[in-house]
Amino acid sequence: VSQSRYTRVKFLLSKEPCERIYINCDELLETGREAFIAEMRKKTGIEEPKLIMFPLIFIDDIFLGDEGDLLNHLVFELSLEDTEF
């Protein structure tokens, strides 16, 4: 996985006032790839034949998506903050 994707995701998450846990999946993919991918499919709901793309982002233990989904989430959250109801 491209380090720049991880760097961008970490930067975006650094703007959120929340606890962050980063798990480096490289070792898990090297030592037990099939089991790890199966577990990620269960946690994310991503079914075969669709590929699992890293990094995977979870908020409050709920799967959000990938880097693009995180960006959309943050933009939507910021736009709501500026909206008066």
PDB file of N, CA and C in Angstrom:
ATOM      1  N   VAL A   1       0.850  -1.180   0.000  1.00  0.00           N
ATOM      2  CA  VAL A   1       0.000   0.000   0.000  1.00  0.00           C
ATOM      3  C   VAL A   1       0.889   1.234   0.000  1.00  0.00           C
ATOM      4  N   SER A   2       0.496   2.214  -0.733  1.00  0.00           N
ATOM      5  CA  SER A   2       1.269   3.442  -0.837  1.00  0.00           C
ATOM      6  C   SER A   2       1.350   4.161   0.504  1.00  0.00           C
ATOM      7  N   GLN A   3       2.574   4.504   0.915  1.00  0.00           N
ATOM      8  CA  GLN A   3       2.757   5.249   2.160  1.00  0.00           C
ATOM      9  C   GLN A   3       2.057   6.592   2.100  1.00  0.00           C
ATOM     10  N   SER A   4       1.948   7.188   0.910  1.00  0.00           N
ATOM     11  CA  SER A   4       1.299   8.493   0.808  1.00  0.00           C
ATOM     12  C   SER A   4      -0.176   8.398   1.178  1.00  0.00           C
ATOM     13  N   ARG A   5      -0.828   7.267   0.886  1.00  0.00           N
ATOM     14  CA  ARG A   5      -2.234   7.098   1.286  1.00  0.00           C
ATOM     15  C   ARG A   5      -2.348   7.068   2.799  1.00  0.00           C
ATOM     16  N   TYR A   6      -1.443   6.341   3.453  1.00  0.00           N
ATOM     17  CA  TYR A   6      -1.444   6.304   4.913  1.00  0.00           C
ATOM     18  C   TYR A   6      -1.176   7.689   5.487  1.00  0.00           C
ATOM     19  N   THR A   7      -0.229   8.394   4.895  1.00  0.00           N
ATOM     20  CA  THR A   7       0.126   9.722   5.374  1.00  0.00           C
ATOM     21  C   THR A   7      -1.059  10.669   5.256  1.00  0.00           C
ATOM     22  N   ARG A   8      -1.770  10.635   4.127  1.00  0.00           N
ATOM     23  CA  ARG A   8      -2.941  11.502   3.942  1.00  0.00           C
ATOM     24  C   ARG A   8      -4.033  11.163   4.940  1.00  0.00           C
ATOM     25  N   VAL A   9      -4.274   9.875   5.154  1.00  0.00           N
ATOM     26  CA  VAL A   9      -5.321   9.468   6.094  1.00  0.00           C
ATOM     27  C   VAL A   9      -4.952   9.907   7.507  1.00  0.00           C
ATOM     28  N   LYS A  10      -3.715   9.706   7.900  1.00  0.00           N
ATOM     29  CA  LYS A  10      -3.289  10.134   9.234  1.00  0.00           C
ATOM     30  C   LYS A  10      -3.425  11.649   9.384  1.00  0.00           C
ATOM     31  N   PHE A  11      -3.095  12.396   8.344  1.00  0.00           N
ATOM     32  CA  PHE A  11      -3.250  13.846   8.392  1.00  0.00           C
ATOM     33  C   PHE A  11      -4.724  14.222   8.566  1.00  0.00           C
ATOM     34  N   LEU A  12      -5.605  13.624   7.772  1.00  0.00           N
ATOM     35  CA  LEU A  12      -7.029  13.932   7.883  1.00  0.00           C
ATOM     36  C   LEU A  12      -7.562  13.584   9.267  1.00  0.00           C
ATOM     37  N   LEU A  13      -7.154  12.440   9.788  1.00  0.00           N
ATOM     38  CA  LEU A  13      -7.622  12.037  11.109  1.00  0.00           C
ATOM     39  C   LEU A  13      -7.053  12.911  12.218  1.00  0.00           C
ATOM     40  N   SER A  14      -5.894  13.492  11.996  1.00  0.00           N
ATOM     41  CA  SER A  14      -5.291  14.350  13.019  1.00  0.00           C
ATOM     42  C   SER A  14      -6.131  15.595  13.272  1.00  0.00           C
ATOM     43  N   LYS A  15      -6.994  15.929  12.343  1.00  0.00           N
ATOM     44  CA  LYS A  15      -7.854  17.105  12.475  1.00  0.00           C
ATOM     45  C   LYS A  15      -9.098  16.816  13.322  1.00  0.00           C
ATOM     46  N   GLU A  16      -9.355  15.554  13.604  1.00  0.00           N
ATOM     47  CA  GLU A  16     -10.519  15.155  14.379  1.00  0.00           C
ATOM     48  C   GLU A  16     -10.157  15.073  15.860  1.00  0.00           C
ATOM     49  N   PRO A  17     -10.985  15.641  16.728  1.00  0.00           N
ATOM     50  CA  PRO A  17     -10.709  15.565  18.169  1.00  0.00           C
ATOM     51  C   PRO A  17     -11.188  14.233  18.754  1.00  0.00           C
ATOM     52  N   CYS A  18     -10.476  13.175  18.432  1.00  0.00           N
ATOM     53  CA  CYS A  18     -10.881  11.857  18.899  1.00  0.00           C
ATOM     54  C   CYS A  18      -9.652  10.985  19.128  1.00  0.00           C
ATOM     55  N   GLU A  19      -9.854   9.900  19.839  1.00  0.00           N
ATOM     56  CA  GLU A  19      -8.781   8.936  20.024  1.00  0.00           C
ATOM     57  C   GLU A  19      -8.583   8.180  18.724  1.00  0.00           C
ATOM     58  N   ARG A  20      -7.318   7.972  18.361  1.00  0.00           N
ATOM     59  CA  ARG A  20      -7.011   7.260  17.128  1.00  0.00           C
ATOM     60  C   ARG A  20      -6.121   6.075  17.443  1.00  0.00           C
ATOM     61  N   ILE A  21      -6.426   4.963  16.803  1.00  0.00           N
ATOM     62  CA  ILE A  21      -5.599   3.771  16.916  1.00  0.00           C
ATOM     63  C   ILE A  21      -5.217   3.369  15.501  1.00  0.00           C
ATOM     64  N   TYR A  22      -3.922   3.267  15.252  1.00  0.00           N
ATOM     65  CA  TYR A  22      -3.433   2.865  13.942  1.00  0.00           C
ATOM     66  C   TYR A  22      -2.897   1.446  14.054  1.00  0.00           C
ATOM     67  N   ILE A  23      -3.329   0.577  13.169  1.00  0.00           N
ATOM     68  CA  ILE A  23      -2.848  -0.798  13.152  1.00  0.00           C
ATOM     69  C   ILE A  23      -2.150  -1.026  11.821  1.00  0.00           C
ATOM     70  N   ASN A  24      -0.875  -1.359  11.896  1.00  0.00           N
ATOM     71  CA  ASN A  24      -0.120  -1.659  10.687  1.00  0.00           C
ATOM     72  C   ASN A  24      -0.473  -3.089  10.273  1.00  0.00           C
ATOM     73  N   CYS A  25      -1.139  -3.228   9.159  1.00  0.00           N
ATOM     74  CA  CYS A  25      -1.636  -4.521   8.693  1.00  0.00           C
ATOM     75  C   CYS A  25      -0.616  -5.315   7.892  1.00  0.00           C
ATOM     76  N   ASP A  26       0.517  -4.712   7.576  1.00  0.00           N
ATOM     77  CA  ASP A  26       1.511  -5.390   6.734  1.00  0.00           C
ATOM     78  C   ASP A  26       1.925  -6.732   7.319  1.00  0.00           C
ATOM     79  N   GLU A  27       2.242  -6.764   8.611  1.00  0.00           N
ATOM     80  CA  GLU A  27       2.675  -8.015   9.232  1.00  0.00           C
ATOM     81  C   GLU A  27       1.537  -9.048   9.241  1.00  0.00           C
ATOM     82  N   LEU A  28       0.319  -8.587   9.505  1.00  0.00           N
ATOM     83  CA  LEU A  28      -0.829  -9.499   9.496  1.00  0.00           C
ATOM     84  C   LEU A  28      -1.059 -10.083   8.107  1.00  0.00           C
ATOM     85  N   LEU A  29      -0.835  -9.266   7.089  1.00  0.00           N
ATOM     86  CA  LEU A  29      -0.998  -9.739   5.719  1.00  0.00           C
ATOM     87  C   LEU A  29       0.110 -10.723   5.332  1.00  0.00           C
ATOM     88  N   GLU A  30       1.305 -10.535   5.877  1.00  0.00           N
ATOM     89  CA  GLU A  30       2.420 -11.424   5.554  1.00  0.00           C
ATOM     90  C   GLU A  30       2.312 -12.768   6.265  1.00  0.00           C
ATOM     91  N   THR A  31       1.853 -12.769   7.510  1.00  0.00           N
ATOM     92  CA  THR A  31       1.874 -14.002   8.308  1.00  0.00           C
ATOM     93  C   THR A  31       0.590 -14.814   8.214  1.00  0.00           C
ATOM     94  N   GLY A  32      -0.530 -14.164   8.000  1.00  0.00           N
ATOM     95  CA  GLY A  32      -1.792 -14.896   7.954  1.00  0.00           C
ATOM     96  C   GLY A  32      -2.790 -14.221   7.039  1.00  0.00           C
ATOM     97  N   ARG A  33      -2.363 -14.032   5.806  1.00  0.00           N
ATOM     98  CA  ARG A  33      -3.133 -13.245   4.839  1.00  0.00           C
ATOM     99  C   ARG A  33      -4.594 -13.696   4.707  1.00  0.00           C
ATOM    100  N   GLU A  34      -4.823 -14.972   4.465  1.00  0.00           N
ATOM    101  CA  GLU A  34      -6.184 -15.459   4.209  1.00  0.00           C
ATOM    102  C   GLU A  34      -7.098 -15.227   5.411  1.00  0.00           C
ATOM    103  N   ALA A  35      -6.609 -15.544   6.609  1.00  0.00           N
ATOM    104  CA  ALA A  35      -7.417 -15.355   7.818  1.00  0.00           C
ATOM    105  C   ALA A  35      -7.680 -13.874   8.065  1.00  0.00           C
ATOM    106  N   PHE A  36      -6.664 -13.049   7.856  1.00  0.00           N
ATOM    107  CA  PHE A  36      -6.829 -11.614   8.076  1.00  0.00           C
ATOM    108  C   PHE A  36      -7.829 -11.016   7.089  1.00  0.00           C
ATOM    109  N   ILE A  37      -7.706 -11.369   5.819  1.00  0.00           N
ATOM    110  CA  ILE A  37      -8.653 -10.864   4.812  1.00  0.00           C
ATOM    111  C   ILE A  37     -10.066 -11.344   5.122  1.00  0.00           C
ATOM    112  N   ALA A  38     -10.226 -12.598   5.537  1.00  0.00           N
ATOM    113  CA  ALA A  38     -11.554 -13.119   5.900  1.00  0.00           C
ATOM    114  C   ALA A  38     -12.143 -12.321   7.056  1.00  0.00           C
ATOM    115  N   GLU A  39     -11.334 -12.012   8.052  1.00  0.00           N
ATOM    116  CA  GLU A  39     -11.807 -11.228   9.197  1.00  0.00           C
ATOM    117  C   GLU A  39     -12.189  -9.814   8.767  1.00  0.00           C
ATOM    118  N   MET A  40     -11.398  -9.210   7.899  1.00  0.00           N
ATOM    119  CA  MET A  40     -11.713  -7.860   7.413  1.00  0.00           C
ATOM    120  C   MET A  40     -12.989  -7.865   6.564  1.00  0.00           C
ATOM    121  N   ARG A  41     -13.219  -8.927   5.824  1.00  0.00           N
ATOM    122  CA  ARG A  41     -14.463  -9.030   5.055  1.00  0.00           C
ATOM    123  C   ARG A  41     -15.667  -9.070   6.001  1.00  0.00           C
ATOM    124  N   LYS A  42     -15.525  -9.797   7.108  1.00  0.00           N
ATOM    125  CA  LYS A  42     -16.624  -9.843   8.090  1.00  0.00           C
ATOM    126  C   LYS A  42     -16.844  -8.474   8.726  1.00  0.00           C
ATOM    127  N   LYS A  43     -15.771  -7.811   9.112  1.00  0.00           N
ATOM    128  CA  LYS A  43     -15.876  -6.517   9.796  1.00  0.00           C
ATOM    129  C   LYS A  43     -16.368  -5.404   8.876  1.00  0.00           C
ATOM    130  N   THR A  44     -16.026  -5.488   7.581  1.00  0.00           N
ATOM    131  CA  THR A  44     -16.375  -4.407   6.655  1.00  0.00           C
ATOM    132  C   THR A  44     -17.625  -4.691   5.831  1.00  0.00           C
ATOM    133  N   GLY A  45     -17.969  -5.966   5.668  1.00  0.00           N
ATOM    134  CA  GLY A  45     -19.089  -6.321   4.808  1.00  0.00           C
ATOM    135  C   GLY A  45     -18.716  -6.327   3.332  1.00  0.00           C
ATOM    136  N   ILE A  46     -17.434  -6.194   3.028  1.00  0.00           N
ATOM    137  CA  ILE A  46     -16.965  -6.224   1.631  1.00  0.00           C
ATOM    138  C   ILE A  46     -16.904  -7.682   1.186  1.00  0.00           C
ATOM    139  N   GLU A  47     -17.734  -8.025   0.225  1.00  0.00           N
ATOM    140  CA  GLU A  47     -17.807  -9.410  -0.236  1.00  0.00           C
ATOM    141  C   GLU A  47     -16.955  -9.608  -1.486  1.00  0.00           C
ATOM    142  N   GLU A  48     -16.541 -10.864  -1.667  1.00  0.00           N
ATOM    143  CA  GLU A  48     -15.821 -11.204  -2.891  1.00  0.00           C
ATOM    144  C   GLU A  48     -16.766 -11.070  -4.061  1.00  0.00           C
ATOM    145  N   PRO A  49     -16.329 -10.701  -5.203  1.00  0.00           N
ATOM    146  CA  PRO A  49     -14.956 -10.569  -5.668  1.00  0.00           C
ATOM    147  C   PRO A  49     -14.366  -9.176  -5.438  1.00  0.00           C
ATOM    148  N   LYS A  50     -15.101  -8.277  -4.781  1.00  0.00           N
ATOM    149  CA  LYS A  50     -14.586  -6.930  -4.565  1.00  0.00           C
ATOM    150  C   LYS A  50     -13.321  -6.974  -3.705  1.00  0.00           C
ATOM    151  N   LEU A  51     -12.326  -6.198  -4.111  1.00  0.00           N
ATOM    152  CA  LEU A  51     -11.056  -6.145  -3.394  1.00  0.00           C
ATOM    153  C   LEU A  51     -11.178  -5.300  -2.134  1.00  0.00           C
ATOM    154  N   ILE A  52     -10.408  -5.665  -1.139  1.00  0.00           N
ATOM    155  CA  ILE A  52     -10.296  -4.848   0.059  1.00  0.00           C
ATOM    156  C   ILE A  52      -9.104  -3.928  -0.145  1.00  0.00           C
ATOM    157  N   MET A  53      -9.344  -2.638  -0.035  1.00  0.00           N
ATOM    158  CA  MET A  53      -8.291  -1.643  -0.242  1.00  0.00           C
ATOM    159  C   MET A  53      -7.907  -1.043   1.110  1.00  0.00           C
ATOM    160  N   PHE A  54      -6.620  -0.950   1.350  1.00  0.00           N
ATOM    161  CA  PHE A  54      -6.119  -0.370   2.590  1.00  0.00           C
ATOM    162  C   PHE A  54      -5.641   1.040   2.328  1.00  0.00           C
ATOM    163  N   PRO A  55      -5.727   1.937   3.301  1.00  0.00           N
ATOM    164  CA  PRO A  55      -6.153   1.693   4.667  1.00  0.00           C
ATOM    165  C   PRO A  55      -7.671   1.604   4.789  1.00  0.00           C
ATOM    166  N   LEU A  56      -8.113   0.824   5.765  1.00  0.00           N
ATOM    167  CA  LEU A  56      -9.524   0.726   6.128  1.00  0.00           C
ATOM    168  C   LEU A  56      -9.757   1.645   7.317  1.00  0.00           C
ATOM    169  N   ILE A  57     -10.855   2.366   7.310  1.00  0.00           N
ATOM    170  CA  ILE A  57     -11.109   3.337   8.369  1.00  0.00           C
ATOM    171  C   ILE A  57     -12.398   2.965   9.096  1.00  0.00           C
ATOM    172  N   PHE A  58     -12.281   2.901  10.405  1.00  0.00           N
ATOM    173  CA  PHE A  58     -13.416   2.625  11.278  1.00  0.00           C
ATOM    174  C   PHE A  58     -13.579   3.805  12.221  1.00  0.00           C
ATOM    175  N   ILE A  59     -14.810   4.208  12.460  1.00  0.00           N
ATOM    176  CA  ILE A  59     -15.107   5.255  13.438  1.00  0.00           C
ATOM    177  C   ILE A  59     -16.064   4.645  14.451  1.00  0.00           C
ATOM    178  N   ASP A  60     -15.653   4.693  15.714  1.00  0.00           N
ATOM    179  CA  ASP A  60     -16.430   4.063  16.792  1.00  0.00           C
ATOM    180  C   ASP A  60     -16.747   2.613  16.458  1.00  0.00           C
ATOM    181  N   ASP A  61     -15.747   1.915  15.927  1.00  0.00           N
ATOM    182  CA  ASP A  61     -15.833   0.493  15.588  1.00  0.00           C
ATOM    183  C   ASP A  61     -16.816   0.187  14.458  1.00  0.00           C
ATOM    184  N   ILE A  62     -17.212   1.219  13.718  1.00  0.00           N
ATOM    185  CA  ILE A  62     -18.101   1.060  12.562  1.00  0.00           C
ATOM    186  C   ILE A  62     -17.283   1.372  11.312  1.00  0.00           C
ATOM    187  N   PHE A  63     -17.349   0.493  10.331  1.00  0.00           N
ATOM    188  CA  PHE A  63     -16.570   0.661   9.112  1.00  0.00           C
ATOM    189  C   PHE A  63     -17.058   1.866   8.332  1.00  0.00           C
ATOM    190  N   LEU A  64     -16.151   2.818   8.083  1.00  0.00           N
ATOM    191  CA  LEU A  64     -16.471   3.998   7.293  1.00  0.00           C
ATOM    192  C   LEU A  64     -16.124   3.779   5.830  1.00  0.00           C
ATOM    193  N   GLY A  65     -14.942   3.232   5.578  1.00  0.00           N
ATOM    194  CA  GLY A  65     -14.525   3.011   4.198  1.00  0.00           C
ATOM    195  C   GLY A  65     -13.034   3.233   4.041  1.00  0.00           C
ATOM    196  N   ASP A  66     -12.678   3.816   2.899  1.00  0.00           N
ATOM    197  CA  ASP A  66     -11.266   4.059   2.600  1.00  0.00           C
ATOM    198  C   ASP A  66     -10.982   5.556   2.680  1.00  0.00           C
ATOM    199  N   GLU A  67      -9.872   5.949   2.116  1.00  0.00           N
ATOM    200  CA  GLU A  67      -9.437   7.347   2.171  1.00  0.00           C
ATOM    201  C   GLU A  67     -10.491   8.300   1.593  1.00  0.00           C
ATOM    202  N   GLY A  68     -11.070   7.960   0.456  1.00  0.00           N
ATOM    203  CA  GLY A  68     -12.092   8.808  -0.161  1.00  0.00           C
ATOM    204  C   GLY A  68     -13.334   8.927   0.703  1.00  0.00           C
ATOM    205  N   ASP A  69     -13.735   7.830   1.329  1.00  0.00           N
ATOM    206  CA  ASP A  69     -14.899   7.864   2.213  1.00  0.00           C
ATOM    207  C   ASP A  69     -14.632   8.735   3.433  1.00  0.00           C
ATOM    208  N   LEU A  70     -13.406   8.682   3.945  1.00  0.00           N
ATOM    209  CA  LEU A  70     -13.042   9.533   5.077  1.00  0.00           C
ATOM    210  C   LEU A  70     -13.118  11.000   4.688  1.00  0.00           C
ATOM    211  N   LEU A  71     -12.586  11.331   3.535  1.00  0.00           N
ATOM    212  CA  LEU A  71     -12.629  12.714   3.068  1.00  0.00           C
ATOM    213  C   LEU A  71     -14.070  13.185   2.910  1.00  0.00           C
ATOM    214  N   ASN A  72     -14.923  12.373   2.308  1.00  0.00           N
ATOM    215  CA  ASN A  72     -16.342  12.724   2.169  1.00  0.00           C
ATOM    216  C   ASN A  72     -16.990  12.914   3.532  1.00  0.00           C
ATOM    217  N   HIS A  73     -16.679  12.044   4.468  1.00  0.00           N
ATOM    218  CA  HIS A  73     -17.236  12.137   5.818  1.00  0.00           C
ATOM    219  C   HIS A  73     -16.833  13.455   6.473  1.00  0.00           C
ATOM    220  N   LEU A  74     -15.549  13.794   6.380  1.00  0.00           N
ATOM    221  CA  LEU A  74     -15.069  15.018   7.012  1.00  0.00           C
ATOM    222  C   LEU A  74     -15.653  16.256   6.355  1.00  0.00           C
ATOM    223  N   VAL A  75     -15.758  16.262   5.036  1.00  0.00           N
ATOM    224  CA  VAL A  75     -16.343  17.408   4.332  1.00  0.00           C
ATOM    225  C   VAL A  75     -17.807  17.559   4.724  1.00  0.00           C
ATOM    226  N   PHE A  76     -18.545  16.461   4.792  1.00  0.00           N
ATOM    227  CA  PHE A  76     -19.957  16.512   5.176  1.00  0.00           C
ATOM    228  C   PHE A  76     -20.096  17.016   6.603  1.00  0.00           C
ATOM    229  N   GLU A  77     -19.271  16.501   7.517  1.00  0.00           N
ATOM    230  CA  GLU A  77     -19.320  16.939   8.915  1.00  0.00           C
ATOM    231  C   GLU A  77     -19.022  18.430   9.018  1.00  0.00           C
ATOM    232  N   LEU A  78     -18.005  18.908   8.284  1.00  0.00           N
ATOM    233  CA  LEU A  78     -17.658  20.329   8.322  1.00  0.00           C
ATOM    234  C   LEU A  78     -18.775  21.184   7.743  1.00  0.00           C
ATOM    235  N   SER A  79     -19.434  20.699   6.687  1.00  0.00           N
ATOM    236  CA  SER A  79     -20.510  21.494   6.090  1.00  0.00           C
ATOM    237  C   SER A  79     -21.707  21.571   7.018  1.00  0.00           C
ATOM    238  N   LEU A  80     -21.940  20.528   7.810  1.00  0.00           N
ATOM    239  CA  LEU A  80     -23.037  20.565   8.781  1.00  0.00           C
ATOM    240  C   LEU A  80     -22.755  21.557   9.896  1.00  0.00           C
ATOM    241  N   GLU A  81     -21.477  21.671  10.300  1.00  0.00           N
ATOM    242  CA  GLU A  81     -21.118  22.606  11.357  1.00  0.00           C
ATOM    243  C   GLU A  81     -21.403  24.047  10.957  1.00  0.00           C
ATOM    244  N   ASP A  82     -21.300  24.345   9.658  1.00  0.00           N
ATOM    245  CA  ASP A  82     -21.519  25.696   9.169  1.00  0.00           C
ATOM    246  C   ASP A  82     -22.975  25.988   8.816  1.00  0.00           C
ATOM    247  N   THR A  83     -23.835  24.982   8.967  1.00  0.00           N
ATOM    248  CA  THR A  83     -25.235  25.126   8.575  1.00  0.00           C
ATOM    249  C   THR A  83     -26.091  25.441   9.799  1.00  0.00           C
ATOM    250  N   GLU A  84     -26.926  26.434   9.669  1.00  0.00           N
ATOM    251  CA  GLU A  84     -27.863  26.755  10.746  1.00  0.00           C
ATOM    252  C   GLU A  84     -29.211  26.170  10.394  1.00  0.00           C
ATOM    253  N   PHE A  85     -29.829  25.541  11.380  1.00  0.00           N
ATOM    254  CA  PHE A  85     -31.158  24.955  11.160  1.00  0.00           C
ATOM    255  C   PHE A  85     -32.207  25.788  11.836  1.00  0.00           C
TER     256      PHE A  85
END
